[in-house]
PDB file of C-alpha atoms in Angstrom:
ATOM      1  CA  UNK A   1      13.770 -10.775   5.201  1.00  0.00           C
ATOM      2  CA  UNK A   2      10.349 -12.047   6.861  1.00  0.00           C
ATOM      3  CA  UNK A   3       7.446  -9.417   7.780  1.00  0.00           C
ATOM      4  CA  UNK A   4       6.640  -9.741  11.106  1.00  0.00           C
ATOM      5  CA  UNK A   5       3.061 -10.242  12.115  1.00  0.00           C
ATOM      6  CA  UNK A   6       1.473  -8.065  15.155  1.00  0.00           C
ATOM      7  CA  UNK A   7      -1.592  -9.891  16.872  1.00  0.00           C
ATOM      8  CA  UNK A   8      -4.278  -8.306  15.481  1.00  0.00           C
ATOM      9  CA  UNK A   9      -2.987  -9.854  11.934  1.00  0.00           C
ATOM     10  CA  UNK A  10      -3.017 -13.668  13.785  1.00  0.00           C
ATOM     11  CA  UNK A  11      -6.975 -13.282  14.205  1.00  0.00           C
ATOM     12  CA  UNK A  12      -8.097 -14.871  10.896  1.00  0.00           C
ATOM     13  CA  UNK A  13     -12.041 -14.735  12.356  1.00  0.00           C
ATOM     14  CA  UNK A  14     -11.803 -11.028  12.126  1.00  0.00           C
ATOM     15  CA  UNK A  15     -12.061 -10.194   8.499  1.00  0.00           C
ATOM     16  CA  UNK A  16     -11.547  -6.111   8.725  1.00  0.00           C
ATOM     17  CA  UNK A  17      -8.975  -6.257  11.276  1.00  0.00           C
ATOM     18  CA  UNK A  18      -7.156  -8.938   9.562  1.00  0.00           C
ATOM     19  CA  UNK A  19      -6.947  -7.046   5.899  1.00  0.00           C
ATOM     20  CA  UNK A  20      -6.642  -3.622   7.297  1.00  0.00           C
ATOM     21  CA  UNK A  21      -3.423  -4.434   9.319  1.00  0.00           C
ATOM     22  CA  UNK A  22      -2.327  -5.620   6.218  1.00  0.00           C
ATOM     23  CA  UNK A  23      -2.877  -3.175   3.673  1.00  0.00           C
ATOM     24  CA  UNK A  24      -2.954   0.085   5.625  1.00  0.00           C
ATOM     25  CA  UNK A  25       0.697   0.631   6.056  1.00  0.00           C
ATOM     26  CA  UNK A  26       2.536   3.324   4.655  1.00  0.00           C
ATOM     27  CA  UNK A  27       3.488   0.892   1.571  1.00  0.00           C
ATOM     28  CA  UNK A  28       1.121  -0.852   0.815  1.00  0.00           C
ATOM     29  CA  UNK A  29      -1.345   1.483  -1.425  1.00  0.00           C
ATOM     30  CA  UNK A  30       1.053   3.455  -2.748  1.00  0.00           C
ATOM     31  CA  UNK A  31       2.282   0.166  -4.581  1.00  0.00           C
ATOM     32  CA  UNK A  32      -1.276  -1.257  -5.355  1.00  0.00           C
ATOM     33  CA  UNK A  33      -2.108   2.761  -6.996  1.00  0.00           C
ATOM     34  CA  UNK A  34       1.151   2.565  -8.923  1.00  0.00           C
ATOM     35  CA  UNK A  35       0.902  -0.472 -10.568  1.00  0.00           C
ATOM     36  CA  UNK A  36      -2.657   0.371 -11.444  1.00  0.00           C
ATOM     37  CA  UNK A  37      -1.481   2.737 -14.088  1.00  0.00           C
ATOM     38  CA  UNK A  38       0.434  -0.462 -15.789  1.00  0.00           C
ATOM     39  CA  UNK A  39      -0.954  -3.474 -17.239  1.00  0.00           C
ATOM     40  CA  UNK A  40       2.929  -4.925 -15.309  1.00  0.00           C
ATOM     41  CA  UNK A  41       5.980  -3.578 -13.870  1.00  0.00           C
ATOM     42  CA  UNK A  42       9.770  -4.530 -13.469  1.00  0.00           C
ATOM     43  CA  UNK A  43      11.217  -4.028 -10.029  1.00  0.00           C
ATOM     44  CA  UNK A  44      13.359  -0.850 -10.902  1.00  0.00           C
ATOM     45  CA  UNK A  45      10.321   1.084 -12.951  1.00  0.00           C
ATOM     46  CA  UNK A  46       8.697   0.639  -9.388  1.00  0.00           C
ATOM     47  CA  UNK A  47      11.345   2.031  -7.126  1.00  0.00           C
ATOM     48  CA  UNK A  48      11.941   4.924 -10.193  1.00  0.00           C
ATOM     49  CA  UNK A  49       8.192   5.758  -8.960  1.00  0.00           C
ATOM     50  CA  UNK A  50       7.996   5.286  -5.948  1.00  0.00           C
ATOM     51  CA  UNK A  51      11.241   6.769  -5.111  1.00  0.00           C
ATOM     52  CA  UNK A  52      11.134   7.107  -1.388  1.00  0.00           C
ATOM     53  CA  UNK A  53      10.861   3.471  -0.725  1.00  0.00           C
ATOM     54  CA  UNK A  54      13.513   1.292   0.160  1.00  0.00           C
ATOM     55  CA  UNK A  55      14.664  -1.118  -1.848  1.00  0.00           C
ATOM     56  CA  UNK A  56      14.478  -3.613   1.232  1.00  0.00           C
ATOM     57  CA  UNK A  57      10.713  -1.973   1.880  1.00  0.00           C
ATOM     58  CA  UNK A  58       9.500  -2.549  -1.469  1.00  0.00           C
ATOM     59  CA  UNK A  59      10.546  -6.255  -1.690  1.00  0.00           C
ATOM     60  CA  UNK A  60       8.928  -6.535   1.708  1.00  0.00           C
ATOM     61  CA  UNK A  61       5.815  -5.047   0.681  1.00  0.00           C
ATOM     62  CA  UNK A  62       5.566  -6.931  -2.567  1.00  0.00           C
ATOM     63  CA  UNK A  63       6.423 -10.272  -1.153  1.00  0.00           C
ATOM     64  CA  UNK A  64       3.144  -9.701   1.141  1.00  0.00           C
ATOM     65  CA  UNK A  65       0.842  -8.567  -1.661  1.00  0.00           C
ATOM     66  CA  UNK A  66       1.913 -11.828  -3.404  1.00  0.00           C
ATOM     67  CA  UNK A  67       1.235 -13.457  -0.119  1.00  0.00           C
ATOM     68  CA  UNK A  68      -2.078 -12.491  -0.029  1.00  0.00           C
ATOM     69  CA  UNK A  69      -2.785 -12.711  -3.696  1.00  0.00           C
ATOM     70  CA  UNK A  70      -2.859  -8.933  -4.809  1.00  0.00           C
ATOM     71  CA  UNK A  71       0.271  -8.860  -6.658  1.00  0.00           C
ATOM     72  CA  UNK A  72       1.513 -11.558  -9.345  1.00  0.00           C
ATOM     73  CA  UNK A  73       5.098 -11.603  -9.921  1.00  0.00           C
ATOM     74  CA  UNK A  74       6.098 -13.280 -13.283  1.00  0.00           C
ATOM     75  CA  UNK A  75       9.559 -14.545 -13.604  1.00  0.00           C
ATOM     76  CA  UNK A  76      10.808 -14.697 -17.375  1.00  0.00           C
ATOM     77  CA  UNK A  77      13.551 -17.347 -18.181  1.00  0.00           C
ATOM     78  CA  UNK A  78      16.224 -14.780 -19.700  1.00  0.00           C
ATOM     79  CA  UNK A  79      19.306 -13.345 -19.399  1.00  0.00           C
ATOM     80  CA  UNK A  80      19.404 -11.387 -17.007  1.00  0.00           C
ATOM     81  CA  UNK A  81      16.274 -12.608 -15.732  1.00  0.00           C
ATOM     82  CA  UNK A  82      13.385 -10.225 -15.752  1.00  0.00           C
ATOM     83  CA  UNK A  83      10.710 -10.678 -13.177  1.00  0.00           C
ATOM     84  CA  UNK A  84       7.776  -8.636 -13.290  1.00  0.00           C
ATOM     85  CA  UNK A  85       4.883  -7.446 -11.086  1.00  0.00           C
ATOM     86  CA  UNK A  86       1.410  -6.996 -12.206  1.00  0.00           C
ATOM     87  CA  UNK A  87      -2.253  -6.429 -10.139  1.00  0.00           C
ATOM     88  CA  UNK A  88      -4.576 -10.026  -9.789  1.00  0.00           C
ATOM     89  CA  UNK A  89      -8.377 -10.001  -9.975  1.00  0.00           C
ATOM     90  CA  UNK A  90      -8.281  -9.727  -6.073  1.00  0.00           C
ATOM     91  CA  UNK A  91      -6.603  -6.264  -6.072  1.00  0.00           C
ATOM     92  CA  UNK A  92      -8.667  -5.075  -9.164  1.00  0.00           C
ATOM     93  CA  UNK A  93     -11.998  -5.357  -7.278  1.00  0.00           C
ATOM     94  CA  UNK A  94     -10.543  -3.290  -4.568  1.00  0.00           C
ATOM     95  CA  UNK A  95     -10.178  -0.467  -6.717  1.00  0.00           C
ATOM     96  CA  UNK A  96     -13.344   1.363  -6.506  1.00  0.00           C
ATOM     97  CA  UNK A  97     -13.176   1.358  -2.371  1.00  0.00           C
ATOM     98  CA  UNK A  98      -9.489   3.098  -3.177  1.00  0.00           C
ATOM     99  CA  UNK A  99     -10.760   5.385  -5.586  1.00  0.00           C
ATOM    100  CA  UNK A 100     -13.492   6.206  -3.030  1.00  0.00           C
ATOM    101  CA  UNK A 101     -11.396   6.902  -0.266  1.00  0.00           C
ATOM    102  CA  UNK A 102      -9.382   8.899  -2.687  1.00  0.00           C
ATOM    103  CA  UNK A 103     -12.101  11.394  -3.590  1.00  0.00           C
ATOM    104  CA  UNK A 104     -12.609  11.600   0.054  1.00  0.00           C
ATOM    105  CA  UNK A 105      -9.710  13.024   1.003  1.00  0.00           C
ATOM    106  CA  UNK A 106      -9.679  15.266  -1.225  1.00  0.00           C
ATOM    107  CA  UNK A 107     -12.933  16.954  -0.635  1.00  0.00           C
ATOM    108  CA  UNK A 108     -12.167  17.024   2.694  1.00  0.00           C
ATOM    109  CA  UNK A 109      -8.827  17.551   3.228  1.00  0.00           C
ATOM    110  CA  UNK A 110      -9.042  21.186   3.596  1.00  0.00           C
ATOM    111  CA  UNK A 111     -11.484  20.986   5.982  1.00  0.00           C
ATOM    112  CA  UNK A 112      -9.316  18.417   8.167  1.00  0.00           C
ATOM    113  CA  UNK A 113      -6.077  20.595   7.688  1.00  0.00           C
ATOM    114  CA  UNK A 114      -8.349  23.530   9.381  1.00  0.00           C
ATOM    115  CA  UNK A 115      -9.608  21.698  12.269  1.00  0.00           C
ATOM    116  CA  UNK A 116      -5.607  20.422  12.515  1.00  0.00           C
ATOM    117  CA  UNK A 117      -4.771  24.112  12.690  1.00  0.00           C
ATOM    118  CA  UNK A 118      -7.769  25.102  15.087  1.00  0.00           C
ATOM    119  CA  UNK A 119      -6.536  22.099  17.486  1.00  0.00           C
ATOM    120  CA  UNK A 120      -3.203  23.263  17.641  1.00  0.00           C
ATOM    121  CA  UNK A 121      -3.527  26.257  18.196  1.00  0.00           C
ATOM    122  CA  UNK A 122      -6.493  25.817  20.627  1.00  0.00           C
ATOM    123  CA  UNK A 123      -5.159  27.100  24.500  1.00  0.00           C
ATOM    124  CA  UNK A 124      -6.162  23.310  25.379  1.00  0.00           C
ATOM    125  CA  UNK A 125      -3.944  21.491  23.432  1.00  0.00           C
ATOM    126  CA  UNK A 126      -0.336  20.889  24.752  1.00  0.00           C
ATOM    127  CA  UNK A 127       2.332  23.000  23.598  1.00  0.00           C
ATOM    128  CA  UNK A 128       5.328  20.085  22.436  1.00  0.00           C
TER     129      UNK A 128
END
């Protein structure tokens, strides 16, 4: 299983269009907010949580937060082995631009629902 890059993810000279590719998926945060609430996490208390990801899309997603050094995965020599997932420094300081964007939303979310309504139901926009 290998993510596949699109081109805007190749341009390492363009730091915002580089890290948002990558962490502006539909994954991505969800997994970063989850483990938040955990000092670590196994694999299946993840996918009990976030239950509407794939197992495949959750191994994807973690694989490239390790890649870029968000995620740590810990593998404990046991039987069976247990392998755990916890947040790195990196991720941390990202926090506080998540929570932000958080709080956004949701003091403005009403507002964009309206204007959602309004547009739809405005005699210029196309009926589907």
């Amino acid at each position: 299983m290998e993510r596949h890059f699109n081109k805007s993810e190749l341009y390492p000279d363009c730091p915002i269009r580089n890290i948002l590719n990558r962490i502006s998926d539909k994954w991505t945060l969800l997994v970063l907010y989850t483990l938040s609430g955990h000092k670590s996490m196994r694999f299946k208390d993840l996918t009990a949580e976030l239950r509407d990801i794939s197992q495949k899309m959750l191994v994807l997603t973690l694989r490239t937060l390790e890649t870029d050094g968000f995620v740590e995965r810990r593998v404990y020599a046991e039987v069976p082995p247990r392998v755990e997932y916890s947040l790195t420094e990196r991720s941390r300081s990202l926090f506080p631009i998540i929570n932000q964007l958080i709080q956004w939303a949701k003091d403005h979310m009403a507002e964009i629902l309206l204007d959602r309504t309004k547009a739809l139901t405005s005699p210029r926009h196309p009926k589907r």
